[in-house]
CSV table of C-alpha atoms in Angstrom, one decimal:
chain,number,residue,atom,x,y,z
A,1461,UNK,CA,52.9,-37.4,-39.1
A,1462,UNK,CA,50.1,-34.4,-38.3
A,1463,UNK,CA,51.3,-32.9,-35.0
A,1464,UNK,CA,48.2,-33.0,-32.5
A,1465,UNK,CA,47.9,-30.1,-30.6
A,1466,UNK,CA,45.5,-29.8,-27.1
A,1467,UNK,CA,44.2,-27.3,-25.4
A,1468,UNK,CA,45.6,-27.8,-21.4
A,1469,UNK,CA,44.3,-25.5,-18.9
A,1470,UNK,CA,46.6,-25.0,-15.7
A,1471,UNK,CA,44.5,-25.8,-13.1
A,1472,UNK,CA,44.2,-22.7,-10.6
A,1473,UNK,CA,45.8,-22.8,-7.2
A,1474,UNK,CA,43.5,-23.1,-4.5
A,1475,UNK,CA,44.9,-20.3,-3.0
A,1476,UNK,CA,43.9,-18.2,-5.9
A,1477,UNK,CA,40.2,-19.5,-5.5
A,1478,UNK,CA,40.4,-18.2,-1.7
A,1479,UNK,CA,41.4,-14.7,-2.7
A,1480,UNK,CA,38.6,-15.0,-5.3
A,1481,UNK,CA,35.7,-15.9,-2.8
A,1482,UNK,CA,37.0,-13.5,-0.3
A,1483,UNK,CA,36.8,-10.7,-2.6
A,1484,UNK,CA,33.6,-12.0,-4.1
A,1485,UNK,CA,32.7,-12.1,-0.7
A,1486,UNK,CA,33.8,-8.7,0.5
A,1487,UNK,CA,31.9,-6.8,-2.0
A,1488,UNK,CA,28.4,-8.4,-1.4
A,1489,UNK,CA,29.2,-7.5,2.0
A,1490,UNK,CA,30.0,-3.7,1.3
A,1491,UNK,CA,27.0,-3.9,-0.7
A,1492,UNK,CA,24.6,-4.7,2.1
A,1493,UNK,CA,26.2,-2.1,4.0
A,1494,UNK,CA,25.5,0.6,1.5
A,1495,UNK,CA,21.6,-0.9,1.9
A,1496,UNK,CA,21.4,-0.6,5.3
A,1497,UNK,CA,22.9,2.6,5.7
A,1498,UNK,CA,20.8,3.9,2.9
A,1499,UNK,CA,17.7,2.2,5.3
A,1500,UNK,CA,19.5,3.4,8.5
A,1501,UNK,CA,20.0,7.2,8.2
A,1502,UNK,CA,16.6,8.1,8.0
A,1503,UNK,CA,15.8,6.0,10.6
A,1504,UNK,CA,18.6,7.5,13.0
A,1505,UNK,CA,17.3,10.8,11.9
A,1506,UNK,CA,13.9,10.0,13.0
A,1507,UNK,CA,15.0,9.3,16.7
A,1508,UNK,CA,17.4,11.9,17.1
A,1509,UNK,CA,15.5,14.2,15.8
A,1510,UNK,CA,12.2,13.7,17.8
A,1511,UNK,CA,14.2,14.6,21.3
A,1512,UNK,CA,15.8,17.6,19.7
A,1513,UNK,CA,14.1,21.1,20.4
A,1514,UNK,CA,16.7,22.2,17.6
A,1515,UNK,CA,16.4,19.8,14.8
A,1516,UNK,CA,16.7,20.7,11.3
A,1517,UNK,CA,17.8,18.1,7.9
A,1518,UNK,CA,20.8,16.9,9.5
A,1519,UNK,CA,21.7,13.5,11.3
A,1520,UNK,CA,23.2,14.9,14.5
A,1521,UNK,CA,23.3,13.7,18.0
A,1522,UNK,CA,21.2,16.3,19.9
A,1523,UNK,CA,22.5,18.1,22.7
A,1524,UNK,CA,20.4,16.6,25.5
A,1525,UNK,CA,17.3,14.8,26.1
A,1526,UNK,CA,14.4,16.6,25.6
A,1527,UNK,CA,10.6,15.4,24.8
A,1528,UNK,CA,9.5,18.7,24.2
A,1529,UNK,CA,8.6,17.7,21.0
A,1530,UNK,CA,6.6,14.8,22.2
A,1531,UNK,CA,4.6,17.1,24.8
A,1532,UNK,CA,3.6,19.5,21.6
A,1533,UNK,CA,2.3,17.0,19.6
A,1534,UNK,CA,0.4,15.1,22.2
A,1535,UNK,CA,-2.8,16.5,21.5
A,1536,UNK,CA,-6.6,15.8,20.5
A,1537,UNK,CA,-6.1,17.5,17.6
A,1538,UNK,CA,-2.8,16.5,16.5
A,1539,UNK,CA,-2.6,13.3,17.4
A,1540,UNK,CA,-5.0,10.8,19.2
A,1541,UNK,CA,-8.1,12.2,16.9
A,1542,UNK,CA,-6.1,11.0,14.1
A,1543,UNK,CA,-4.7,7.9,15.4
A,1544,UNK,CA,-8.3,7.4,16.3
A,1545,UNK,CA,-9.5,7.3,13.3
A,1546,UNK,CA,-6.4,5.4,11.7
A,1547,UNK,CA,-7.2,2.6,13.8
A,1548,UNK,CA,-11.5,2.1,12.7
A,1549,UNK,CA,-10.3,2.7,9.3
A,1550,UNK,CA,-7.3,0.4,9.1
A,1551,UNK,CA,-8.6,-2.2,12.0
A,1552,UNK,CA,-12.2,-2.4,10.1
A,1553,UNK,CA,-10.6,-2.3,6.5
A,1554,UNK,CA,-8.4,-5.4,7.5
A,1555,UNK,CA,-11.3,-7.3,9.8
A,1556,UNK,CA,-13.3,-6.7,6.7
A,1557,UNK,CA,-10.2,-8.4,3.8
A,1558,UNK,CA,-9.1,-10.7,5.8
A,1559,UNK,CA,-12.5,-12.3,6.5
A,1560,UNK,CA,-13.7,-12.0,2.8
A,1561,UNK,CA,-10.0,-13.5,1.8
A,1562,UNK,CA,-10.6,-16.0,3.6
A,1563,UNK,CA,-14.0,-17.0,1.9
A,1564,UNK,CA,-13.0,-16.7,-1.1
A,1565,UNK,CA,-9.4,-18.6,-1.4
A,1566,UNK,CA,-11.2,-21.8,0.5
A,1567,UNK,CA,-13.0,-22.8,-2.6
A,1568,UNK,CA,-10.3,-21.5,-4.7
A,1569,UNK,CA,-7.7,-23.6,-2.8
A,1570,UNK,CA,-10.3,-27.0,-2.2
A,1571,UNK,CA,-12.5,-27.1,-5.4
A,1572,UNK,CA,-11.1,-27.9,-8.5
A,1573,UNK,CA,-12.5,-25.9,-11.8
A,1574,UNK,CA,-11.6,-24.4,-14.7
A,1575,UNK,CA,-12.7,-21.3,-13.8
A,1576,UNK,CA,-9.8,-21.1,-11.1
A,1577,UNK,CA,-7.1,-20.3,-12.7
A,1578,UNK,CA,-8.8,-17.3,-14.6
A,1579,UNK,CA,-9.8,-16.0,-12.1
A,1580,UNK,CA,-6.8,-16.3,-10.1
A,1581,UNK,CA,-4.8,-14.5,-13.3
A,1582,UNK,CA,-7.9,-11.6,-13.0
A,1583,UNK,CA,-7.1,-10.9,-9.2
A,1584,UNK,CA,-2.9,-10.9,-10.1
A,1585,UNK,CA,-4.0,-8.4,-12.6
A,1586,UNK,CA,-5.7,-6.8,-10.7
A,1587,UNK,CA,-2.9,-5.8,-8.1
A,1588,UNK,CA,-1.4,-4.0,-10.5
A,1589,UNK,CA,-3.9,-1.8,-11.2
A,1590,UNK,CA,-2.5,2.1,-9.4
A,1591,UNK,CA,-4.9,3.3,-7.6
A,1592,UNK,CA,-4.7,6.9,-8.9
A,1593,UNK,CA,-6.3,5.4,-12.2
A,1594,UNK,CA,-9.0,4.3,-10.8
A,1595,UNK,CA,-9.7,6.9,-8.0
A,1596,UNK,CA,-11.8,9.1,-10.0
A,1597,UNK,CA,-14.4,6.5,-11.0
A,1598,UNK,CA,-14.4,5.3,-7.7
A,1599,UNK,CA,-15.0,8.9,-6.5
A,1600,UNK,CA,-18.0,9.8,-8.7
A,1601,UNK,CA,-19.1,5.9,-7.6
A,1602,UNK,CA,-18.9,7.1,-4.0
A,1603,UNK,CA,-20.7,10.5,-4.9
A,1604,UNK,CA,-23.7,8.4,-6.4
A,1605,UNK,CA,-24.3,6.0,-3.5
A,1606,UNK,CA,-23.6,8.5,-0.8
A,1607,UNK,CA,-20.4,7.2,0.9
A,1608,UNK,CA,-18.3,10.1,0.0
A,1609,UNK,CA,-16.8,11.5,3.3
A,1610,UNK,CA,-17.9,8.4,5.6
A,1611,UNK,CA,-16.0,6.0,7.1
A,1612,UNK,CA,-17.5,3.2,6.5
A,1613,UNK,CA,-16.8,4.2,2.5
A,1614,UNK,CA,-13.4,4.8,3.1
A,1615,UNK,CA,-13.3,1.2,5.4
A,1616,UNK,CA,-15.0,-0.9,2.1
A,1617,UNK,CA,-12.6,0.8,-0.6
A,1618,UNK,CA,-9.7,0.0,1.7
A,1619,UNK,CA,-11.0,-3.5,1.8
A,1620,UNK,CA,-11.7,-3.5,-2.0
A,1621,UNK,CA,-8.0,-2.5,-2.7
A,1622,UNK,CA,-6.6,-5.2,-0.5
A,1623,UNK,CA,-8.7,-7.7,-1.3
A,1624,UNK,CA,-7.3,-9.2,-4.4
A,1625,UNK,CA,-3.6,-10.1,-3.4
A,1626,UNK,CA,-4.5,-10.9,0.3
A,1627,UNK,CA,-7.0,-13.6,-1.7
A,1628,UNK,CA,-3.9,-15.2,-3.6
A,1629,UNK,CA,-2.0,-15.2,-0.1
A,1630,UNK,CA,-4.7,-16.6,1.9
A,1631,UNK,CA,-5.2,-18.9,-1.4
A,1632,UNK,CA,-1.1,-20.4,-1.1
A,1633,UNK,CA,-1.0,-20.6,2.8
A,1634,UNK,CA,-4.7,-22.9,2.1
A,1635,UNK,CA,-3.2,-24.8,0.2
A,1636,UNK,CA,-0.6,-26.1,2.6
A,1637,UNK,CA,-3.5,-27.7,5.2
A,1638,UNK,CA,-4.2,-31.0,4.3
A,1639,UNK,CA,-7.4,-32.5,3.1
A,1640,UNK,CA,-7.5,-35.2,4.1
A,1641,UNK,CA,-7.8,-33.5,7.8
A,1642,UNK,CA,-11.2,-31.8,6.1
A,1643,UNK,CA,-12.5,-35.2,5.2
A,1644,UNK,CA,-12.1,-37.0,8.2
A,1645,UNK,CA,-14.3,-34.0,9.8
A,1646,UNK,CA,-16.6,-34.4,7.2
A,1647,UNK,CA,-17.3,-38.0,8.0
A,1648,UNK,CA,-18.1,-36.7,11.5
A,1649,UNK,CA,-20.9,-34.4,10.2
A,1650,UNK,CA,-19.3,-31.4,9.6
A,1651,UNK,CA,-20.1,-28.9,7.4
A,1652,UNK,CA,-17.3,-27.0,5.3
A,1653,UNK,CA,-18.1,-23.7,6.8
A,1654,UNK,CA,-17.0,-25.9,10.7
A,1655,UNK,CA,-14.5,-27.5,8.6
A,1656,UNK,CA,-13.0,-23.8,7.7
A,1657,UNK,CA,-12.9,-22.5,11.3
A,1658,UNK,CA,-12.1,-25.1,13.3
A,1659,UNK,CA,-9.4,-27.1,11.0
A,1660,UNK,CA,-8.0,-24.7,8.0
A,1661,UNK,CA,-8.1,-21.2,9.6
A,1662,UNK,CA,-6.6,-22.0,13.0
A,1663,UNK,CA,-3.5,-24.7,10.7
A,1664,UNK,CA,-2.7,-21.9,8.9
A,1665,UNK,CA,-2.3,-19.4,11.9
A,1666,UNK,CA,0.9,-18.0,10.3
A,1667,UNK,CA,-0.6,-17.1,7.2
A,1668,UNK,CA,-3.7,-15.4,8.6
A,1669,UNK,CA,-1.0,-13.8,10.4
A,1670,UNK,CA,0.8,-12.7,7.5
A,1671,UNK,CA,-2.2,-11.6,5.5
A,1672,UNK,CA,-3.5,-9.3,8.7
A,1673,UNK,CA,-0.5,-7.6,9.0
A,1674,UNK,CA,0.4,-6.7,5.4
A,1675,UNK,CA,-3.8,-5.7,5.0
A,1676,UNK,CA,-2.9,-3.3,7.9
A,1677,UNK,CA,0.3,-2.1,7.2
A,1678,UNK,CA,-1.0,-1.3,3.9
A,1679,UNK,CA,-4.1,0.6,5.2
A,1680,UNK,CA,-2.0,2.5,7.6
A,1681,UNK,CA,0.3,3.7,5.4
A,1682,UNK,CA,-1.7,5.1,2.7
A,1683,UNK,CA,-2.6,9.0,2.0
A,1684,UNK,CA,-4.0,9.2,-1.6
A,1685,UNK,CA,-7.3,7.2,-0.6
A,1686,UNK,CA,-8.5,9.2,2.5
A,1687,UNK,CA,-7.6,12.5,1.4
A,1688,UNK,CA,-9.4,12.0,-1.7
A,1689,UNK,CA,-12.9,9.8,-0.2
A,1690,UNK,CA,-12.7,12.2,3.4
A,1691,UNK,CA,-13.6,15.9,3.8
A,1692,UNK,CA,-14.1,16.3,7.4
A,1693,UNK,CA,-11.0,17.3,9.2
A,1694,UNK,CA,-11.8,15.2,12.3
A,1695,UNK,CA,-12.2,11.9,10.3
A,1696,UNK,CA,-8.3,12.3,9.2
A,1697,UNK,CA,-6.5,9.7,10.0
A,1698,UNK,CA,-2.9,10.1,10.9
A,1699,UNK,CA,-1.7,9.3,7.2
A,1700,UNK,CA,-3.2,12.6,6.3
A,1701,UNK,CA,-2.9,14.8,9.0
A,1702,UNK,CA,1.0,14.4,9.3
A,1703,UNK,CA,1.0,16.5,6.1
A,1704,UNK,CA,-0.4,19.5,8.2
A,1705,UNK,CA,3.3,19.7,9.6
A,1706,UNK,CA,4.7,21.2,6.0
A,1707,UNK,CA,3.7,24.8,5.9
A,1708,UNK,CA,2.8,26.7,2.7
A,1709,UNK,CA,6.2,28.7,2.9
A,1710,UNK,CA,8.3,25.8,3.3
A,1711,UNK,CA,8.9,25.7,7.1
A,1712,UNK,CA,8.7,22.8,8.8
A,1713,UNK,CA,9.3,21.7,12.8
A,1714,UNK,CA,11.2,19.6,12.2
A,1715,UNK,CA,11.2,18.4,15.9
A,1716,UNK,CA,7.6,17.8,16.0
A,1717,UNK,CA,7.2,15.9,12.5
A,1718,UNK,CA,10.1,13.4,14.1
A,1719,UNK,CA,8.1,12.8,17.3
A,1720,UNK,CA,5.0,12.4,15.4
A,1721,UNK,CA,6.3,10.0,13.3
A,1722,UNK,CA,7.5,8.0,15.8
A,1723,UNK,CA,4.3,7.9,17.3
A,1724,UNK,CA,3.0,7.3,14.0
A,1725,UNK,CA,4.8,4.2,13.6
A,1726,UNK,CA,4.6,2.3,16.8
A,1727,UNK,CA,1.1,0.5,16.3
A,1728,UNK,CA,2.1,-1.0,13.7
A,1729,UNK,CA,5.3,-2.0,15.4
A,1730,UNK,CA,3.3,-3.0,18.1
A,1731,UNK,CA,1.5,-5.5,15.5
A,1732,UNK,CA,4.2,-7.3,14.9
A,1733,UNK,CA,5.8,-7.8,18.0
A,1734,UNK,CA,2.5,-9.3,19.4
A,1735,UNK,CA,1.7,-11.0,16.3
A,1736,UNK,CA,5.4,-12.7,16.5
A,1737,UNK,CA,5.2,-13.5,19.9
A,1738,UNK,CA,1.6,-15.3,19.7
A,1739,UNK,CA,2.8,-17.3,16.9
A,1740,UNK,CA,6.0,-18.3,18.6
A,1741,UNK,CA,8.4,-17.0,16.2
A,1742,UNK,CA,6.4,-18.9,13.2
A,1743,UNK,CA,5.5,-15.7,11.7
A,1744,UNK,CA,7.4,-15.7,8.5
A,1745,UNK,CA,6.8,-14.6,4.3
A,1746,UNK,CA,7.2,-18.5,3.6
């Protein structure tokens, strides 16, 4: 008679499958480690750096205390002129998105057409669009119409740039209010434009939120667009002027770039800590 053969596995022990997980395990967490330091040195050199008179490229602990570096760049010129103008052109770029975001995603997100979804796929296409491709046109543009080295220019670009993804954000977080909340309001005589600001916008708290702060973040972080549309050294924001701590031979305070960049950073930390706290610890990326 034929001889049947069949394939038997030998069932692993679960002792093997332990070991397995653990190791699995251990290496995502060495992994995350090599993230963070690679996310943490900087950062450390940052603070240690800013209270050292002597600091140079290395992450060393500095011998004492000392805000020396603070005190030198604490100035008009260094630093409050250009936080100054950080502040119009980041606080009236993201006043000016959020607002028009918000316009434009509550038809997107309560009227149903065929256009939508176009034009949805037009503004995702848009967001990918580098802005050094379309700087030069926008230059020229800016030339024409006389906005070139204003800041309300600078303020509507920053807006136009922003503008397309904070729409599909705004759109997704509008889409999570319900309805039927609208049409009960509607019944009572309201219009859509009372129907917007008194039902959606303050339901979807977290999301304006989340839009405001990435708008801003965005703004403040960004060199190409006001070194290019700005020509007046006083209208520099800080995203420009920190590059007037390279020199033209290579030497660098290394001190002072630290504490400005500290400084720097902490209005948009600010941001987000009163942002978080307002919300009650709702503010999330969901």
């Amino acid at each position: 008679m034929p001889r049947t053969l069949s394939n038997h596995r030998t069932p692993r022990s679960p002792r093997t499958l332990s070991n397995r997980r653990t190791a699995h395990r251990l290496a995502a967490d060495i992994g995350l480690l090599a993230v963070a330091a690679a996310f943490a040195l900087p950062l450390a050199w940052v603070l240690l750096s800013s209270v050292d008179p002597n600091a140079d490229l290395r992450v060393k602990a500095p011998d004492g205390l000392n805000l020396s570096n603070f005190d030198a760049v604490l100035t008009p010129d260094i630093t409050f002129t250009p936080l100054l103008n950080s502040l119009i052109l980041c606080g009236g770029g993201t006043l000016l998105t959020v607002v028009c975001a918000a316009l434009a995603a509550y038809p997107l997100s309560r009227f149903r057409s065929r256009l939508n979804r176009p034009f949805l796929l037009t503004i995702l296409f848009a967001t990918s669009l580098p802005i050094t491709a379309i700087m030069v046109p926008v230059y020229a543009l800016f030339v024409q119409v006389n906005l070139i080295d204003t800041m309300q220019g600078t303020i509507f670009f920053f807006a136009a740039s922003q503008l397309p993804f904070a729409i599909w954000l705004m759109k997704n977080f509008m889409d999570g209010v319900p309805k039927e909340l609208e049409e009960a309001a509607w019944t009572d005589g309201a219009s859509s434009s009372q129907s917007l600001l008194r039902i959606v916008l303050p339901l979807m708290g977290p999301g304006v939120a989340v839009v405001t702060v990435f708008c801003f973040v965005m703004m403040w972080g960004n060199f190409f667009v006001p070194f290019m549309l700005l020509l007046t050294p006083d209208q520099m924001p800080a995203a420009v002027s920190i590059n007037e701590f390279f020199g033209n031979r290579g030497m660098v305070v290394y001190g002072q770039l630290a504490a400005f960049s500290v400084i720097y950073s902490s209005p948009v930390l600010v941001l987000y800590v009163l942002v978080a706290r307002r919300l009650g610890g709702g503010f999330a990326l969901g």
